[in-house]
Amino acid sequence: MSKVIIIGAGGVGGVVTHKCAQLPEVFSEIILASRNENKCKAIAAQLDRPIRTAQVDADNVPELTALLEKEKPDLVINVALPYQDLHIMDACLAAGVDYLDTANYEPLDTAKFEYSWQWAYREKFEQAGLMALLGSGFDPGATNVFTAYLAKHYFDEIHELDIIDVNGGDHGYPFATNFNPEINIREVTAECRHWENGEFVTTPAMSKKASFTCPEEVGNYNIYRMYHEELESLVVNFPTLKRAQFWMSFGESYLKHLEVLGNVGMTGIDPIDYNGQQIVPIQFLKALLPDPSTLGPRTKGKTCIGCVVKGVKDGKQKIVYLYQIKDHQDCYAEVQSQAISYTTGVPAMIGAKMMLESKWKKPGVWNIEQFDPDPFMEDMNKYGLPWEVIELDNFNLDD
C-alpha cells in the first residue's frame, strides 16, 4: 500500500493517473498536482475511484517541498515539463521522497537535452538513501528496457541498435504535435547525434531518411534519424555497442509546416520584443496549436515502436526486432487518450510499480536499463502494452 504524488496534468499525466488508479493494491493513495488544479480535477472526474488533487508550482522548490513534507508520499512521479526535472529532484531530496520521470532535463533557454545535469545528483540521492529512476516512458523508457531484455536473453554481445518510433496515427489537423508542442519541436529541430565507433557523430537535423515497413500491416513509413536521450545512457550501459541510432516517422505535411514555421522564426526559443512585451516565438506557437491532450477522440491508426538489435550469440551473428503496436482508438476507449500519451504513461506507472514493490530499489540516480528487465516486460504485457519478438534475416537502413 503506497502513496504517490503525480506532478503534471497533461496527456501523459492523465494516462498515468488512470493506470495507477486501476491498481489500488499498489497505489493505495493518489494525489494529482499541477499548476492548474482544474486540469487535475477534470482528470479525477474521469476515474472510477476517488483521488485527491492539489495546486503546486513545480518551479517553486520551497512550495513543492512543503507539499511533499505535508503529504509524505512514497514516490513522486514527474510527468511535468523537462525544464522542471531538477526543481522536482531538489524538492524530493529536501523532503526525503523517491523520484521518477519520463524525460531528461532540458534547460529552458537552450535547446539541449542530456543526462549530465541529472547524473550529477547521483551522490546526493545515494547519501540520502533515496532512489531516482530516469526515463521511465516509452522512448526513453520501454525502448531502453527492450534493449536490456534482448541483451539478456538473445545475445552474448550487442553491436548495433536502431530504435524506430513510428506513429501511424492521423488526427486530421494540417499540423499538430502528439505531445507538448514546445518540447516536440525543440527535439525535432535539434542537431542529430548518433553513436558510431566509440563516439557521437553530429549531422544536420533530419538529414538522413529511410523507409521502414512495420509488422502486422501497420504500414510503410518514411523515418528520419534524430537524436534522442536514451542513446546517451544506452551506449554507457552497453559498451559493446558499435553503432546506435534513433529514428522517428514524420508525414510530409508535418515536415512542410515545420520548415515554413522555422523559416519565419516561429520555432525560435529566444525572446523577441513585440509591442513592448517579451515573447518566446515557440511558446506563442504552442498557444496556437491543438492541445495534445485533446487529440484522443479524433486520432485513428496505430503506433509501432521498437528496437532492432544486431549482435552475436554463440559465435554467430543474429538480428532481433522487439516491438510494440498500439491502436489510438483502443487507448481512447480505455483512458480517454491517444496512443502517444498512453505509450508514455503506462511505462511510467510500471516503473513506479517496480519501485514501490521493491523489485527495482537502490539508492542513487539510475537509468531504467540498469535494472532487471524481466518484471517490467511482464507488466507491459499485463497492463496494455503487449510486445512481440521476431528474428530477422537481414536489416539495413543505410539505403
GROMACS .gro file of C-alpha atoms in nm:
model
  399
    1MET     CA    1   0.000   0.000   0.000
    2SER     CA    2   0.170   0.315  -0.123
    3LYS     CA    3   0.101   0.684  -0.163
    4VAL     CA    4   0.215   0.868  -0.476
    5ILE     CA    5   0.207   1.225  -0.596
    6ILE     CA    6   0.180   1.264  -0.974
    7ILE     CA    7   0.302   1.604  -1.094
    8GLY     CA    8   0.165   1.713  -1.431
    9ALA     CA    9  -0.189   1.707  -1.568
   10GLY     CA   10  -0.128   1.695  -1.942
   11GLY     CA   11  -0.196   1.399  -2.170
   12VAL     CA   12   0.066   1.175  -2.008
   13GLY     CA   13  -0.037   1.280  -1.658
   14GLY     CA   14  -0.392   1.174  -1.737
   15VAL     CA   15  -0.280   0.830  -1.852
   16VAL     CA   16  -0.051   0.777  -1.551
   17THR     CA   17  -0.335   0.872  -1.318
   18HIS     CA   18  -0.581   0.638  -1.491
   19LYS     CA   19  -0.336   0.346  -1.486
   20CYS     CA   20  -0.233   0.398  -1.122
   21ALA     CA   21  -0.599   0.420  -1.023
   22GLN     CA   22  -0.656   0.077  -1.180
   23LEU     CA   23  -0.417  -0.079  -0.925
   24PRO     CA   24  -0.537   0.022  -0.577
   25GLU     CA   25  -0.341  -0.268  -0.425
   26VAL     CA   26  -0.020  -0.089  -0.532
   27PHE     CA   27  -0.125   0.278  -0.548
   28SER     CA   28  -0.348   0.299  -0.246
   29GLU     CA   29  -0.350   0.680  -0.237
   30ILE     CA   30  -0.303   0.910  -0.535
   31ILE     CA   31  -0.261   1.288  -0.541
   32LEU     CA   32  -0.254   1.460  -0.879
   33ALA     CA   33  -0.086   1.801  -0.866
   34SER     CA   34  -0.033   2.074  -1.123
   35ARG     CA   35  -0.004   2.449  -1.155
   36ASN     CA   36  -0.361   2.435  -1.290
   37GLU     CA   37  -0.565   2.232  -1.040
   38ASN     CA   38  -0.874   2.248  -1.261
   39LYS     CA   39  -0.698   2.020  -1.510
   40CYS     CA   40  -0.631   1.777  -1.224
   41LYS     CA   41  -0.995   1.784  -1.121
   42ALA     CA   42  -1.106   1.715  -1.480
   43ILE     CA   43  -0.887   1.402  -1.488
   44ALA     CA   44  -1.006   1.295  -1.142
   45ALA     CA   45  -1.367   1.317  -1.262
   46GLN     CA   46  -1.295   1.051  -1.526
   47LEU     CA   47  -1.189   0.788  -1.272
   48ASP     CA   48  -1.384   0.507  -1.107
   49ARG     CA   49  -1.218   0.569  -0.769
   50PRO     CA   50  -1.162   0.891  -0.576
   51ILE     CA   51  -0.825   1.064  -0.578
   52ARG     CA   52  -0.714   1.395  -0.436
   53THR     CA   53  -0.582   1.694  -0.631
   54ALA     CA   54  -0.352   1.980  -0.542
   55GLN     CA   55  -0.224   2.306  -0.686
   56VAL     CA   56   0.154   2.342  -0.694
   57ASP     CA   57   0.413   2.531  -0.894
   58ALA     CA   58   0.681   2.270  -0.974
   59ASP     CA   59   0.930   2.550  -1.043
   60ASN     CA   60   0.892   2.672  -0.684
   61VAL     CA   61   1.109   2.431  -0.483
   62PRO     CA   62   1.002   2.554  -0.135
   63GLU     CA   63   0.633   2.532  -0.233
   64LEU     CA   64   0.674   2.181  -0.373
   65THR     CA   65   0.885   2.074  -0.077
   66ALA     CA   66   0.614   2.193   0.160
   67LEU     CA   67   0.355   1.984  -0.025
   68LEU     CA   68   0.578   1.675  -0.012
   69GLU     CA   69   0.653   1.724   0.358
   70LYS     CA   70   0.283   1.762   0.431
   71GLU     CA   71   0.170   1.459   0.230
   72LYS     CA   72   0.474   1.233   0.286
   73PRO     CA   73   0.432   1.028  -0.035
   74ASP     CA   74   0.640   0.718  -0.104
   75LEU     CA   75   0.716   0.838  -0.456
   76VAL     CA   76   0.687   1.140  -0.684
   77ILE     CA   77   0.600   1.060  -1.047
   78ASN     CA   78   0.718   1.358  -1.251
   79VAL     CA   79   0.532   1.398  -1.579
   80ALA     CA   80   0.563   1.775  -1.586
   81LEU     CA   81   0.787   1.960  -1.834
   82PRO     CA   82   1.154   1.853  -1.867
   83TYR     CA   83   1.254   2.207  -1.763
   84GLN     CA   84   1.126   2.125  -1.415
   85ASP     CA   85   1.314   1.799  -1.352
   86LEU     CA   86   1.591   1.948  -1.138
   87HIS     CA   87   1.350   2.154  -0.928
   88ILE     CA   88   1.142   1.845  -0.856
   89MET     CA   89   1.453   1.641  -0.775
   90ASP     CA   90   1.563   1.916  -0.535
   91ALA     CA   91   1.225   1.907  -0.361
   92CYS     CA   92   1.239   1.527  -0.335
   93LEU     CA   93   1.582   1.547  -0.173
   94ALA     CA   94   1.463   1.815   0.071
   95ALA     CA   95   1.153   1.614   0.167
   96GLY     CA   96   1.311   1.266   0.157
   97VAL     CA   97   1.099   1.120  -0.127
   98ASP     CA   98   1.188   0.885  -0.414
   99TYR     CA   99   1.163   1.024  -0.768
  100LEU     CA  100   1.069   0.902  -1.118
  101ASP     CA  101   1.045   1.084  -1.452
  102THR     CA  102   0.988   1.008  -1.821
  103ALA     CA  103   1.224   1.254  -1.993
  104ASN     CA  104   1.560   1.406  -1.908
  105TYR     CA  105   1.626   1.761  -1.800
  106GLU     CA  106   1.634   2.034  -2.062
  107PRO     CA  107   1.724   2.398  -1.986
  108LEU     CA  108   1.450   2.642  -2.075
  109ASP     CA  109   1.685   2.878  -2.260
  110THR     CA  110   1.893   2.620  -2.452
  111ALA     CA  111   1.760   2.358  -2.694
  112LYS     CA  112   1.982   2.089  -2.548
  113PHE     CA  113   1.882   1.778  -2.358
  114GLU     CA  114   2.125   1.541  -2.191
  115TYR     CA  115   2.158   1.340  -1.871
  116SER     CA  116   2.465   1.516  -1.729
  117TRP     CA  117   2.261   1.751  -1.508
  118GLN     CA  118   2.063   1.466  -1.352
  119TRP     CA  119   2.356   1.225  -1.331
  120ALA     CA  120   2.525   1.494  -1.119
  121TYR     CA  121   2.265   1.416  -0.849
  122ARG     CA  122   2.385   1.056  -0.802
  123GLU     CA  123   2.583   1.114  -0.484
  124LYS     CA  124   2.312   1.332  -0.330
  125PHE     CA  125   2.042   1.067  -0.376
  126GLU     CA  126   2.271   0.786  -0.267
  127GLN     CA  127   2.375   0.965   0.051
  128ALA     CA  128   2.009   1.045   0.126
  129GLY     CA  129   1.912   0.680   0.079
  130LEU     CA  130   1.672   0.782  -0.198
  131MET     CA  131   1.618   0.647  -0.548
  132ALA     CA  132   1.567   0.844  -0.869
  133LEU     CA  133   1.461   0.650  -1.180
  134LEU     CA  134   1.520   0.842  -1.502
  135GLY     CA  135   1.337   0.800  -1.831
  136SER     CA  136   1.052   0.563  -1.748
  137GLY     CA  137   0.839   0.649  -2.051
  138PHE     CA  138   0.846   0.468  -2.384
  139ASP     CA  139   1.140   0.630  -2.560
  140PRO     CA  140   1.324   0.678  -2.336
  141GLY     CA  141   1.191   0.400  -2.116
  142ALA     CA  142   1.044   0.089  -2.273
  143THR     CA  143   1.297   0.105  -2.558
  144ASN     CA  144   1.579   0.101  -2.301
  145VAL     CA  145   1.420  -0.200  -2.133
  146PHE     CA  146   1.371  -0.367  -2.473
  147THR     CA  147   1.745  -0.328  -2.535
  148ALA     CA  148   1.829  -0.473  -2.193
  149TYR     CA  149   1.588  -0.762  -2.246
  150LEU     CA  150   1.736  -0.852  -2.584
  151ALA     CA  151   2.090  -0.822  -2.447
  152LYS     CA  152   2.000  -1.054  -2.159
  153HIS     CA  153   1.804  -1.322  -2.345
  154TYR     CA  154   1.914  -1.318  -2.710
  155PHE     CA  155   2.279  -1.211  -2.732
  156ASP     CA  156   2.622  -1.258  -2.584
  157GLU     CA  157   2.715  -0.913  -2.720
  158ILE     CA  158   2.505  -0.644  -2.885
  159HIS     CA  159   2.679  -0.442  -3.156
  160GLU     CA  160   2.417  -0.233  -3.335
  161LEU     CA  161   2.093  -0.075  -3.212
  162ASP     CA  162   1.823   0.101  -3.413
  163ILE     CA  163   1.531   0.243  -3.215
  164ILE     CA  164   1.241   0.303  -3.453
  165ASP     CA  165   0.938   0.509  -3.346
  166VAL     CA  166   0.652   0.507  -3.596
  167ASN     CA  167   0.325   0.688  -3.535
  168GLY     CA  168   0.079   0.576  -3.798
  169GLY     CA  169  -0.200   0.782  -3.644
  170ASP     CA  170  -0.398   1.056  -3.819
  171HIS     CA  171  -0.561   1.332  -3.611
  172GLY     CA  172  -0.700   1.523  -3.910
  173TYR     CA  173  -0.524   1.854  -3.842
  174PRO     CA  174  -0.286   2.004  -4.101
  175PHE     CA  175  -0.027   2.049  -3.824
  176ALA     CA  176  -0.035   1.935  -3.462
  177THR     CA  177   0.204   1.759  -3.224
  178ASN     CA  178   0.122   1.444  -3.029
  179PHE     CA  179   0.293   1.568  -2.714
  180ASN     CA  180   0.389   1.910  -2.576
  181PRO     CA  181   0.445   2.121  -2.891
  182GLU     CA  182   0.735   2.316  -2.744
  183ILE     CA  183   0.927   2.003  -2.643
  184ASN     CA  184   0.835   1.819  -2.964
  185ILE     CA  185   0.957   2.093  -3.197
  186ARG     CA  186   1.276   2.154  -3.000
  187GLU     CA  187   1.360   1.782  -3.022
  188VAL     CA  188   1.288   1.752  -3.393
  189THR     CA  189   1.483   2.062  -3.494
  190ALA     CA  190   1.790   1.983  -3.282
  191GLU     CA  191   2.109   1.857  -3.444
  192CYS     CA  192   2.116   1.482  -3.490
  193ARG     CA  193   2.367   1.275  -3.295
  194HIS     CA  194   2.421   0.902  -3.336
  195TRP     CA  195   2.678   0.667  -3.185
  196GLU     CA  196   2.941   0.517  -3.411
  197ASN     CA  197   3.279   0.359  -3.333
  198GLY     CA  198   3.312   0.494  -2.981
  199GLU     CA  199   3.185   0.849  -3.024
  200PHE     CA  200   2.880   1.056  -3.106
  201VAL     CA  201   2.869   1.180  -3.464
  202THR     CA  202   2.679   1.503  -3.533
  203THR     CA  203   2.480   1.559  -3.852
  204PRO     CA  204   2.214   1.814  -3.951
  205ALA     CA  205   1.863   1.761  -3.814
  206MET     CA  206   1.650   1.519  -4.017
  207SER     CA  207   1.923   1.483  -4.282
  208LYS     CA  208   1.910   1.102  -4.304
  209LYS     CA  209   1.591   0.941  -4.427
  210ALA     CA  210   1.494   0.575  -4.470
  211SER     CA  211   1.185   0.368  -4.548
  212PHE     CA  212   1.057   0.122  -4.289
  213THR     CA  213   0.778  -0.133  -4.313
  214CYS     CA  214   0.612  -0.204  -3.980
  215PRO     CA  215   0.493  -0.556  -3.896
  216GLU     CA  216   0.130  -0.663  -3.860
  217GLU     CA  217   0.016  -0.446  -4.154
  218VAL     CA  218   0.070  -0.117  -3.970
  219GLY     CA  219   0.219   0.014  -4.296
  220ASN     CA  220   0.528   0.158  -4.461
  221TYR     CA  221   0.661   0.491  -4.339
  222ASN     CA  222   0.942   0.738  -4.400
  223ILE     CA  223   1.160   0.757  -4.092
  224TYR     CA  224   1.426   1.016  -4.012
  225ARG     CA  225   1.735   0.983  -3.795
  226MET     CA  226   1.741   1.221  -3.499
  227TYR     CA  227   1.896   1.244  -3.155
  228HIS     CA  228   1.709   1.108  -2.856
  229GLU     CA  229   1.833   1.095  -2.499
  230GLU     CA  230   1.818   0.719  -2.449
  231LEU     CA  231   2.119   0.683  -2.679
  232GLU     CA  232   2.330   0.869  -2.423
  233SER     CA  233   2.267   0.622  -2.142
  234LEU     CA  234   2.245   0.305  -2.355
  235VAL     CA  235   2.593   0.342  -2.503
  236VAL     CA  236   2.729   0.381  -2.150
  237ASN     CA  237   2.544   0.084  -2.005
  238PHE     CA  238   2.601  -0.139  -2.310
  239PRO     CA  239   2.963  -0.060  -2.402
  240THR     CA  240   2.978  -0.332  -2.670
  241LEU     CA  241   2.756  -0.115  -2.894
  242LYS     CA  242   2.944  -0.006  -3.205
  243ARG     CA  243   2.654   0.189  -3.353
  244ALA     CA  244   2.329   0.321  -3.205
  245GLN     CA  245   2.067   0.528  -3.386
  246PHE     CA  246   1.720   0.666  -3.320
  247TRP     CA  247   1.457   0.703  -3.595
  248MET     CA  248   1.114   0.863  -3.596
  249SER     CA  249   0.841   0.878  -3.863
  250PHE     CA  250   0.705   1.209  -3.993
  251GLY     CA  251   0.446   1.286  -4.257
  252GLU     CA  252   0.507   1.530  -4.541
  253SER     CA  253   0.250   1.779  -4.408
  254TYR     CA  254   0.419   1.791  -4.067
  255LEU     CA  255   0.764   1.842  -4.220
  256LYS     CA  256   0.649   2.114  -4.462
  257HIS     CA  257   0.471   2.307  -4.188
  258LEU     CA  258   0.774   2.274  -3.962
  259GLU     CA  259   1.004   2.401  -4.238
  260VAL     CA  260   0.790   2.708  -4.304
  261LEU     CA  261   0.746   2.785  -3.934
  262GLY     CA  262   1.123   2.757  -3.888
  263ASN     CA  263   1.191   2.983  -4.185
  264VAL     CA  264   0.974   3.260  -4.043
  265GLY     CA  265   1.117   3.227  -3.692
  266MET     CA  266   0.817   3.073  -3.517
  267THR     CA  267   1.022   2.784  -3.373
  268GLY     CA  268   1.275   3.016  -3.207
  269ILE     CA  269   1.341   2.988  -2.834
  270ASP     CA  270   1.498   3.332  -2.778
  271PRO     CA  271   1.263   3.609  -2.658
  272ILE     CA  272   1.169   3.884  -2.901
  273ASP     CA  273   1.014   4.224  -2.835
  274TYR     CA  274   0.653   4.256  -2.952
  275ASN     CA  275   0.471   4.582  -2.870
  276GLY     CA  276   0.687   4.627  -2.563
  277GLN     CA  277   0.640   4.269  -2.443
  278GLN     CA  278   0.896   3.990  -2.440
  279ILE     CA  279   0.755   3.678  -2.603
  280VAL     CA  280   0.919   3.347  -2.700
  281PRO     CA  281   0.806   3.252  -3.054
  282ILE     CA  282   0.780   2.877  -2.989
  283GLN     CA  283   0.573   2.939  -2.676
  284PHE     CA  284   0.336   3.160  -2.876
  285LEU     CA  285   0.315   2.889  -3.141
  286LYS     CA  286   0.231   2.635  -2.869
  287ALA     CA  287  -0.066   2.851  -2.767
  288LEU     CA  288  -0.197   2.841  -3.124
  289LEU     CA  289  -0.169   2.465  -3.177
  290PRO     CA  290  -0.418   2.200  -3.060
  291ASP     CA  291  -0.358   2.074  -2.706
  292PRO     CA  292  -0.219   1.718  -2.744
  293SER     CA  293  -0.447   1.600  -2.463
  294THR     CA  294  -0.748   1.680  -2.686
  295LEU     CA  295  -0.636   1.464  -2.981
  296GLY     CA  296  -0.761   1.131  -2.843
  297PRO     CA  297  -1.115   1.120  -2.984
  298ARG     CA  298  -1.006   1.218  -3.336
  299THR     CA  299  -0.683   1.016  -3.378
  300LYS     CA  300  -0.710   0.695  -3.580
  301GLY     CA  301  -0.439   0.442  -3.662
  302LYS     CA  302  -0.159   0.270  -3.474
  303THR     CA  303   0.184   0.329  -3.327
  304CYS     CA  304   0.470   0.084  -3.378
  305ILE     CA  305   0.775   0.140  -3.160
  306GLY     CA  306   1.062  -0.099  -3.110
  307CYS     CA  307   1.429  -0.189  -3.122
  308VAL     CA  308   1.627  -0.375  -3.387
  309VAL     CA  309   1.944  -0.521  -3.236
  310LYS     CA  310   2.232  -0.685  -3.420
  311GLY     CA  311   2.488  -0.886  -3.228
  312VAL     CA  312   2.647  -1.221  -3.160
  313LYS     CA  313   2.512  -1.533  -2.989
  314ASP     CA  314   2.726  -1.846  -2.955
  315GLY     CA  315   2.968  -1.705  -3.210
  316LYS     CA  316   2.701  -1.640  -3.474
  317GLN     CA  317   2.562  -1.310  -3.600
  318LYS     CA  318   2.190  -1.255  -3.547
  319ILE     CA  319   1.929  -0.978  -3.576
  320VAL     CA  320   1.629  -0.947  -3.345
  321TYR     CA  321   1.339  -0.699  -3.355
  322LEU     CA  322   1.135  -0.636  -3.039
  323TYR     CA  323   0.833  -0.411  -3.093
  324GLN     CA  324   0.504  -0.291  -2.950
  325ILE     CA  325   0.197  -0.188  -3.151
  326LYS     CA  326  -0.087   0.019  -3.004
  327ASP     CA  327  -0.415   0.137  -3.154
  328HIS     CA  328  -0.504   0.501  -3.084
  329GLN     CA  329  -0.876   0.435  -3.050
  330ASP     CA  330  -0.819   0.147  -2.808
  331CYS     CA  331  -0.629   0.391  -2.587
  332TYR     CA  332  -0.908   0.646  -2.603
  333ALA     CA  333  -1.169   0.385  -2.514
  334GLU     CA  334  -0.969   0.287  -2.204
  335VAL     CA  335  -0.825   0.613  -2.068
  336GLN     CA  336  -0.951   0.893  -2.297
  337SER     CA  337  -0.608   0.944  -2.453
  338GLN     CA  338  -0.432   0.896  -2.785
  339ALA     CA  339  -0.158   0.633  -2.807
  340ILE     CA  340   0.142   0.867  -2.776
  341SER     CA  341   0.040   0.968  -2.425
  342TYR     CA  342  -0.068   0.611  -2.348
  343THR     CA  343   0.262   0.453  -2.451
  344THR     CA  344   0.447   0.704  -2.232
  345GLY     CA  345   0.213   0.690  -1.935
  346VAL     CA  346   0.188   0.313  -1.896
  347PRO     CA  347   0.567   0.262  -1.857
  348ALA     CA  348   0.571   0.545  -1.603
  349MET     CA  349   0.313   0.356  -1.398
  350ILE     CA  350   0.506   0.029  -1.437
  351GLY     CA  351   0.836   0.191  -1.336
  352ALA     CA  352   0.665   0.332  -1.027
  353LYS     CA  353   0.521  -0.012  -0.953
  354MET     CA  354   0.868  -0.168  -0.981
  355MET     CA  355   0.999   0.080  -0.723
  356LEU     CA  356   0.706   0.055  -0.482
  357GLU     CA  357   0.718  -0.326  -0.489
  358SER     CA  358   1.096  -0.310  -0.432
  359LYS     CA  359   1.165  -0.508  -0.749
  360TRP     CA  360   1.379  -0.213  -0.852
  361LYS     CA  361   1.507  -0.042  -0.540
  362LYS     CA  362   1.852   0.103  -0.489
  363PRO     CA  363   1.968   0.444  -0.360
  364GLY     CA  364   2.110   0.672  -0.627
  365VAL     CA  365   2.017   0.801  -0.973
  366TRP     CA  366   1.956   0.529  -1.230
  367ASN     CA  367   1.855   0.487  -1.591
  368ILE     CA  368   1.585   0.233  -1.648
  369GLU     CA  369   1.800  -0.019  -1.839
  370GLN     CA  370   2.024  -0.066  -1.534
  371PHE     CA  371   1.766  -0.292  -1.367
  372ASP     CA  372   1.639  -0.643  -1.444
  373PRO     CA  373   1.413  -0.602  -1.748
  374ASP     CA  374   1.205  -0.916  -1.692
  375PRO     CA  375   0.943  -0.794  -1.437
  376PHE     CA  376   0.893  -0.471  -1.634
  377MET     CA  377   0.840  -0.665  -1.957
  378GLU     CA  378   0.592  -0.896  -1.784
  379ASP     CA  379   0.393  -0.595  -1.664
  380MET     CA  380   0.389  -0.439  -2.011
  381ASN     CA  381   0.201  -0.748  -2.128
  382LYS     CA  382  -0.037  -0.725  -1.831
  383TYR     CA  383  -0.119  -0.355  -1.841
  384GLY     CA  384  -0.187  -0.262  -2.200
  385LEU     CA  385   0.139  -0.273  -2.397
  386PRO     CA  386   0.186  -0.631  -2.525
  387TRP     CA  387   0.506  -0.680  -2.723
  388GLU     CA  388   0.646  -0.923  -2.978
  389VAL     CA  389   0.994  -1.051  -3.069
  390ILE     CA  390   1.092  -1.169  -3.416
  391GLU     CA  391   1.425  -1.268  -3.567
  392LEU     CA  392   1.520  -1.106  -3.897
  393ASP     CA  393   1.729  -1.246  -4.181
  394ASN     CA  394   1.862  -0.901  -4.271
  395PHE     CA  395   1.813  -0.537  -4.181
  396ASN     CA  396   1.957  -0.222  -4.338
  397LEU     CA  397   1.851   0.141  -4.309
  398ASP     CA  398   2.154   0.281  -4.493
  399ASP     CA  399   1.992   0.287  -4.839
   0.00000   0.00000   0.00000
